Every structure is written in structure tokens, then in C-alpha cells.
Amino acid sequence: MKYISALLIVMLTYISYGQDKKYVTVKKSYEVMGGDFDITVVSVDEELGYIYIQEALAEVQRIEKLISSWDQDSETSLINRNAGIKPVHVSWELYKLIERSIQISEITNGAFDITFTALKDVWKLDGSMQSLPSKANVEEVQSKIGYKNIVLNNKDQTVFLKKKGMKISFGGIGKGFAADKAKALLVSKDVKAGIINLNGDITTWGTKVTGDKWLIGVMNPDLKGGIASWIPILESSVATTASDGNFIMSGNKKYTHILDPKTGFPATGINSVSVFAKSAELSDALATSIFVMGLDAGLALINQLGDTEVIIVDSANKMHKSNGILLN
């Protein structure tokens, strides 16, 4: 579940490269995977740039078709329908995504878990809920959650969910995965540079037509929209998970749409998490994980990982950062 946070802004420049070859910057925006898909490419001419953008859009739509738990014809839905019944043969692409998802579950001690999906049956965080679900209802659903109940068979390339009623979905990793796949496609076609923003999951390659790096503006939560610093993003990615999406109010307490797979209840204590990593997929999954893990555990995890950084804004609107983040 990803929503664009006010923490990050992408700054793009539209001028031509002034050396031996002229380049132009081409940008388009679409609605896909339940959110905004903004893509910018640096190309030798505008027409070719738009062709590349259409190819990237088609790739994102292909990934959505593969991983969607809402599409009854998708491989993901087939896995869910056969939970507790039989293993399902899937494409190698989906198999490896599930395998990597389990690995992230391991390193986050279950804070990230693609089997959390069953919780959506009791938490309707789309504005329609009038009251909190009962503890008994949550506990009943909790019995269907647990990444350790996903059985992978590498030889047969099958996925099996052990318990009936189990479901998987990729709300915490799928958009990052799709952004990476679109980027890989364009890089394979020798597209000079670009930046992809898939509903807050951002990945870049190359530089702007000026030769300058792509920049992310980090907002100071105390300045109500003011930029605190600029961070260059070179051949890298950033993803943000924030509490400004769907939620439910009960009494005076706000329950966010980010659910903790281990408790069955919404995570608390954090307003937003932005993770910087090589891939959008990893950034996406870790941002979701840290929102659930909390401030101290999240910072400790990131400070142990290589080539990965984080900015966390807690529920008191105070900014925290990992050791490698330098703000001007």
C-alpha cells in the first residue's frame, strides 16, 4: 500500500544537452496500478521519447496483470484460490518475486509479509468502516497469516499456501517491482536517462540533459512544505510509505492503512518512511517494513544494510535519518 508523501518532490528540468548531440526531455503521466505513473525520458527526439514511454507503460500494465490479486485471471489469484488445496505452477518472474518477498520477511522479522492480505477482510480502510473490528475477528484472520506458510518448490516452480483462506498480495512491493521492470526495459533499449515515479516509488538512471543529477527535495515537516535539503539520486531509487492514505477514525484516534501482519492492527508511531536503495522494489518493501517496525528498529535495520538509507518522520512530526543521509 503506497501513497505519495509530502516528504518528497521530484524536480525535473526540460532543456537540451548542449554538446555533440541534442537531447530532449519527454514526460507523460498516466493512471495505472491504482495510482499515478509519471515518467520522464531523455531521448534524441520527442517522437522516439513518446514511443519509449508507451513501451514502459505497457510493461507496467503487464506486471499489474501478473501480480494483481483483484484480477481473477492473474497468477496471484490462482495461487489464492488454491490455498490449502494444491500447489500452483507460476511464471519464473512471479516465483522469484515471491521468493524475494519471503527473504525480506526474514530480515524484517515478519514486519513485511505478503500474506497480510487476509486482514483486508476485516479492515475496510477505504472510508466505509464505521467502527473498529472486534479483537476476535482480527484473531480469526490472524490464523491465516504467516509467510512461513508459503511453500516454494524451485524444481517444479510452484507456490503453495498451506492454509485455506490464505491470500497473498503485493501492495508493499509490487509498484517498486513494476518501476524496476519498466526501467530495465528502457535501459535495454539504450534510453540515455530517465526517472520513473510510480505512485511514490521512484527510480532513476543517467542524468538530466544538462548533465546534472536527478534531485529529490526533502521537505522539513516543521516548515509546512518548505524544502529542507536536496538529495541527488544517481542510478538509484527511493520509495515512500506514508500515513496520508486511507484510514479510519475511532474516537479521537486515527488508524492508518498500514497494517502490522504480526498484530493484525494498524501500525502506529510513524507518519512517513522514505527508503533510498539501488532498486525501487527493495526501497518499496523496506519502507513498508519500517513503518511497521517503528523508529528504533527501522533505523537499526537500515544502518546494518549496505547501500541503503532512510528518512523517518515520526508521529510527532520529527525527522530522523540513517547514518549515511547528509542534509544541507
PDB file of N, CA, C and O in Angstrom, residues 225-263:
ATOM      1  N   GLY A 225       5.830  22.376   4.155  1.00  0.00           N
ATOM      2  CA  GLY A 225       6.055  22.364   2.712  1.00  0.00           C
ATOM      3  C   GLY A 225       7.387  22.921   2.286  1.00  0.00           C
ATOM      4  O   GLY A 225       7.755  22.825   1.124  1.00  0.00           O
ATOM      5  N   GLY A 226       8.144  23.531   3.193  1.00  0.00           N
ATOM      6  CA  GLY A 226       9.442  24.070   2.821  1.00  0.00           C
ATOM      7  C   GLY A 226      10.470  22.980   2.607  1.00  0.00           C
ATOM      8  O   GLY A 226      10.453  21.952   3.289  1.00  0.00           O
ATOM      9  N   ILE A 227      11.365  23.176   1.635  1.00  0.00           N
ATOM     10  CA  ILE A 227      12.405  22.197   1.347  1.00  0.00           C
ATOM     11  C   ILE A 227      13.538  22.326   2.361  1.00  0.00           C
ATOM     12  O   ILE A 227      14.094  23.402   2.562  1.00  0.00           O
ATOM     13  N   ALA A 228      13.868  21.203   3.005  1.00  0.00           N
ATOM     14  CA  ALA A 228      14.957  21.204   3.986  1.00  0.00           C
ATOM     15  C   ALA A 228      16.290  20.948   3.314  1.00  0.00           C
ATOM     16  O   ALA A 228      17.320  21.482   3.731  1.00  0.00           O
ATOM     17  N   SER A 229      16.287  20.124   2.269  1.00  0.00           N
ATOM     18  CA  SER A 229      17.543  19.764   1.623  1.00  0.00           C
ATOM     19  C   SER A 229      17.256  19.095   0.293  1.00  0.00           C
ATOM     20  O   SER A 229      16.120  18.693   0.014  1.00  0.00           O
ATOM     21  N   TRP A 230      18.302  19.022  -0.545  1.00  0.00           N
ATOM     22  CA  TRP A 230      18.209  18.311  -1.826  1.00  0.00           C
ATOM     23  C   TRP A 230      19.141  17.120  -1.792  1.00  0.00           C
ATOM     24  O   TRP A 230      20.286  17.234  -1.369  1.00  0.00           O
ATOM     25  N   ILE A 231      18.647  15.975  -2.246  1.00  0.00           N
ATOM     26  CA  ILE A 231      19.454  14.763  -2.270  1.00  0.00           C
ATOM     27  C   ILE A 231      19.564  14.283  -3.712  1.00  0.00           C
ATOM     28  O   ILE A 231      18.543  14.059  -4.373  1.00  0.00           O
ATOM     29  N   PRO A 232      20.786  14.112  -4.238  1.00  0.00           N
ATOM     30  CA  PRO A 232      20.943  13.593  -5.599  1.00  0.00           C
ATOM     31  C   PRO A 232      20.616  12.102  -5.657  1.00  0.00           C
ATOM     32  O   PRO A 232      20.967  11.343  -4.751  1.00  0.00           O
ATOM     33  N   ILE A 233      19.920  11.697  -6.712  1.00  0.00           N
ATOM     34  CA  ILE A 233      19.570  10.287  -6.918  1.00  0.00           C
ATOM     35  C   ILE A 233      20.208   9.849  -8.228  1.00  0.00           C
ATOM     36  O   ILE A 233      19.730  10.166  -9.308  1.00  0.00           O
ATOM     37  N   LEU A 234      21.303   9.130  -8.133  1.00  0.00           N
ATOM     38  CA  LEU A 234      22.055   8.708  -9.312  1.00  0.00           C
ATOM     39  C   LEU A 234      22.036   7.193  -9.415  1.00  0.00           C
ATOM     40  O   LEU A 234      22.537   6.497  -8.537  1.00  0.00           O
ATOM     41  N   GLU A 235      21.435   6.673 -10.487  1.00  0.00           N
ATOM     42  CA  GLU A 235      21.309   5.229 -10.690  1.00  0.00           C
ATOM     43  C   GLU A 235      20.748   4.580  -9.426  1.00  0.00           C
ATOM     44  O   GLU A 235      21.228   3.545  -8.949  1.00  0.00           O
ATOM     45  N   SER A 236      19.725   5.183  -8.865  1.00  0.00           N
ATOM     46  CA  SER A 236      19.219   4.734  -7.576  1.00  0.00           C
ATOM     47  C   SER A 236      17.704   4.897  -7.521  1.00  0.00           C
ATOM     48  O   SER A 236      17.071   5.301  -8.489  1.00  0.00           O
ATOM     49  N   SER A 237      17.138   4.579  -6.334  1.00  0.00           N
ATOM     50  CA  SER A 237      15.684   4.595  -6.172  1.00  0.00           C
ATOM     51  C   SER A 237      15.318   5.095  -4.778  1.00  0.00           C
ATOM     52  O   SER A 237      16.124   5.051  -3.856  1.00  0.00           O
ATOM     53  N   VAL A 238      14.083   5.538  -4.664  1.00  0.00           N
ATOM     54  CA  VAL A 238      13.542   5.925  -3.360  1.00  0.00           C
ATOM     55  C   VAL A 238      12.053   5.617  -3.353  1.00  0.00           C
ATOM     56  O   VAL A 238      11.373   5.761  -4.370  1.00  0.00           O
ATOM     57  N   ALA A 239      11.573   5.138  -2.220  1.00  0.00           N
ATOM     58  CA  ALA A 239      10.142   4.862  -2.077  1.00  0.00           C
ATOM     59  C   ALA A 239       9.666   5.402  -0.743  1.00  0.00           C
ATOM     60  O   ALA A 239      10.401   5.373   0.251  1.00  0.00           O
ATOM     61  N   THR A 240       8.432   5.873  -0.723  1.00  0.00           N
ATOM     62  CA  THR A 240       7.855   6.445   0.482  1.00  0.00           C
ATOM     63  C   THR A 240       6.552   5.744   0.849  1.00  0.00           C
ATOM     64  O   THR A 240       5.682   5.554   0.005  1.00  0.00           O
ATOM     65  N   THR A 241       6.451   5.348   2.111  1.00  0.00           N
ATOM     66  CA  THR A 241       5.196   4.872   2.681  1.00  0.00           C
ATOM     67  C   THR A 241       4.759   5.895   3.703  1.00  0.00           C
ATOM     68  O   THR A 241       5.547   6.280   4.573  1.00  0.00           O
ATOM     69  N   ALA A 242       3.521   6.361   3.586  1.00  0.00           N
ATOM     70  CA  ALA A 242       3.057   7.429   4.462  1.00  0.00           C
ATOM     71  C   ALA A 242       1.656   7.154   4.976  1.00  0.00           C
ATOM     72  O   ALA A 242       0.911   6.351   4.416  1.00  0.00           O
ATOM     73  N   SER A 243       1.315   7.842   6.051  1.00  0.00           N
ATOM     74  CA  SER A 243       0.015   7.635   6.691  1.00  0.00           C
ATOM     75  C   SER A 243      -1.050   8.567   6.144  1.00  0.00           C
ATOM     76  O   SER A 243      -2.104   8.725   6.746  1.00  0.00           O
ATOM     77  N   ASP A 244      -0.759   9.203   4.992  1.00  0.00           N
ATOM     78  CA  ASP A 244      -1.730  10.142   4.439  1.00  0.00           C
ATOM     79  C   ASP A 244      -2.665   9.493   3.424  1.00  0.00           C
ATOM     80  O   ASP A 244      -3.288  10.151   2.619  1.00  0.00           O
ATOM     81  N   GLY A 245      -2.764   8.173   3.473  1.00  0.00           N
ATOM     82  CA  GLY A 245      -3.686   7.468   2.585  1.00  0.00           C
ATOM     83  C   GLY A 245      -5.005   7.208   3.299  1.00  0.00           C
ATOM     84  O   GLY A 245      -5.472   8.014   4.087  1.00  0.00           O
ATOM     85  N   ASN A 246      -5.618   6.055   3.043  1.00  0.00           N
ATOM     86  CA  ASN A 246      -6.880   5.726   3.688  1.00  0.00           C
ATOM     87  C   ASN A 246      -6.672   5.438   5.166  1.00  0.00           C
ATOM     88  O   ASN A 246      -5.630   4.928   5.570  1.00  0.00           O
ATOM     89  N   PHE A 247      -7.683   5.721   5.969  1.00  0.00           N
ATOM     90  CA  PHE A 247      -7.596   5.472   7.398  1.00  0.00           C
ATOM     91  C   PHE A 247      -9.002   5.416   7.982  1.00  0.00           C
ATOM     92  O   PHE A 247      -9.992   5.654   7.294  1.00  0.00           O
ATOM     93  N   ILE A 248      -9.066   5.086   9.266  1.00  0.00           N
ATOM     94  CA  ILE A 248     -10.341   5.105   9.971  1.00  0.00           C
ATOM     95  C   ILE A 248     -10.149   5.871  11.273  1.00  0.00           C
ATOM     96  O   ILE A 248      -9.105   5.756  11.924  1.00  0.00           O
ATOM     97  N   MET A 249     -11.142   6.678  11.636  1.00  0.00           N
ATOM     98  CA  MET A 249     -11.115   7.408  12.899  1.00  0.00           C
ATOM     99  C   MET A 249     -12.031   6.690  13.881  1.00  0.00           C
ATOM    100  O   MET A 249     -13.173   6.357  13.565  1.00  0.00           O
ATOM    101  N   SER A 250     -11.503   6.428  15.077  1.00  0.00           N
ATOM    102  CA  SER A 250     -12.302   5.853  16.144  1.00  0.00           C
ATOM    103  C   SER A 250     -12.041   6.671  17.397  1.00  0.00           C
ATOM    104  O   SER A 250     -10.916   6.704  17.895  1.00  0.00           O
ATOM    105  N   GLY A 251     -13.077   7.337  17.883  1.00  0.00           N
ATOM    106  CA  GLY A 251     -12.854   8.287  18.958  1.00  0.00           C
ATOM    107  C   GLY A 251     -12.008   9.425  18.424  1.00  0.00           C
ATOM    108  O   GLY A 251     -12.300  10.007  17.390  1.00  0.00           O
ATOM    109  N   ASN A 252     -10.934   9.720  19.122  1.00  0.00           N
ATOM    110  CA  ASN A 252     -10.008  10.753  18.650  1.00  0.00           C
ATOM    111  C   ASN A 252      -8.752  10.148  18.040  1.00  0.00           C
ATOM    112  O   ASN A 252      -7.788  10.860  17.780  1.00  0.00           O
ATOM    113  N   LYS A 253      -8.757   8.834  17.804  1.00  0.00           N
ATOM    114  CA  LYS A 253      -7.561   8.159  17.319  1.00  0.00           C
ATOM    115  C   LYS A 253      -7.682   7.817  15.842  1.00  0.00           C
ATOM    116  O   LYS A 253      -8.725   7.353  15.373  1.00  0.00           O
ATOM    117  N   LYS A 254      -6.604   8.080  15.120  1.00  0.00           N
ATOM    118  CA  LYS A 254      -6.546   7.785  13.688  1.00  0.00           C
ATOM    119  C   LYS A 254      -5.804   6.468  13.472  1.00  0.00           C
ATOM    120  O   LYS A 254      -4.686   6.290  13.935  1.00  0.00           O
ATOM    121  N   TYR A 255      -6.442   5.538  12.769  1.00  0.00           N
ATOM    122  CA  TYR A 255      -5.831   4.258  12.438  1.00  0.00           C
ATOM    123  C   TYR A 255      -5.442   4.277  10.960  1.00  0.00           C
ATOM    124  O   TYR A 255      -6.296   4.435  10.088  1.00  0.00           O
ATOM    125  N   THR A 256      -4.154   4.122  10.691  1.00  0.00           N
ATOM    126  CA  THR A 256      -3.662   4.223   9.313  1.00  0.00           C
ATOM    127  C   THR A 256      -3.982   2.962   8.513  1.00  0.00           C
ATOM    128  O   THR A 256      -4.382   1.932   9.066  1.00  0.00           O
ATOM    129  N   HIS A 257      -3.738   3.057   7.215  1.00  0.00           N
ATOM    130  CA  HIS A 257      -3.980   1.923   6.314  1.00  0.00           C
ATOM    131  C   HIS A 257      -2.835   0.919   6.329  1.00  0.00           C
ATOM    132  O   HIS A 257      -2.929  -0.131   5.691  1.00  0.00           O
ATOM    133  N   ILE A 258      -1.740   1.220   7.037  1.00  0.00           N
ATOM    134  CA  ILE A 258      -0.590   0.304   7.086  1.00  0.00           C
ATOM    135  C   ILE A 258      -0.810  -0.694   8.206  1.00  0.00           C
ATOM    136  O   ILE A 258      -0.773  -0.342   9.393  1.00  0.00           O
ATOM    137  N   LEU A 259      -1.058  -1.942   7.860  1.00  0.00           N
ATOM    138  CA  LEU A 259      -1.383  -2.969   8.849  1.00  0.00           C
ATOM    139  C   LEU A 259      -0.143  -3.756   9.264  1.00  0.00           C
ATOM    140  O   LEU A 259       0.713  -4.072   8.437  1.00  0.00           O
ATOM    141  N   ASP A 260      -0.069  -4.064  10.549  1.00  0.00           N
ATOM    142  CA  ASP A 260       1.021  -4.867  11.100  1.00  0.00           C
ATOM    143  C   ASP A 260       0.633  -6.337  10.985  1.00  0.00           C
ATOM    144  O   ASP A 260      -0.318  -6.780  11.646  1.00  0.00           O
ATOM    145  N   PRO A 261       1.334  -7.127  10.163  1.00  0.00           N
ATOM    146  CA  PRO A 261       0.953  -8.529   9.975  1.00  0.00           C
ATOM    147  C   PRO A 261       1.012  -9.352  11.262  1.00  0.00           C
ATOM    148  O   PRO A 261       0.301 -10.348  11.389  1.00  0.00           O
ATOM    149  N   LYS A 262       1.830  -8.928  12.215  1.00  0.00           N
ATOM    150  CA  LYS A 262       2.011  -9.717  13.437  1.00  0.00           C
ATOM    151  C   LYS A 262       0.934  -9.448  14.487  1.00  0.00           C
ATOM    152  O   LYS A 262       0.616 -10.329  15.287  1.00  0.00           O
ATOM    153  N   THR A 263       0.361  -8.258  14.493  1.00  0.00           N
ATOM    154  CA  THR A 263      -0.681  -7.936  15.469  1.00  0.00           C
ATOM    155  C   THR A 263      -2.068  -7.941  14.854  1.00  0.00           C
ATOM    156  O   THR A 263      -3.071  -8.108  15.552  1.00  0.00           O
TER     157      THR A 263
END
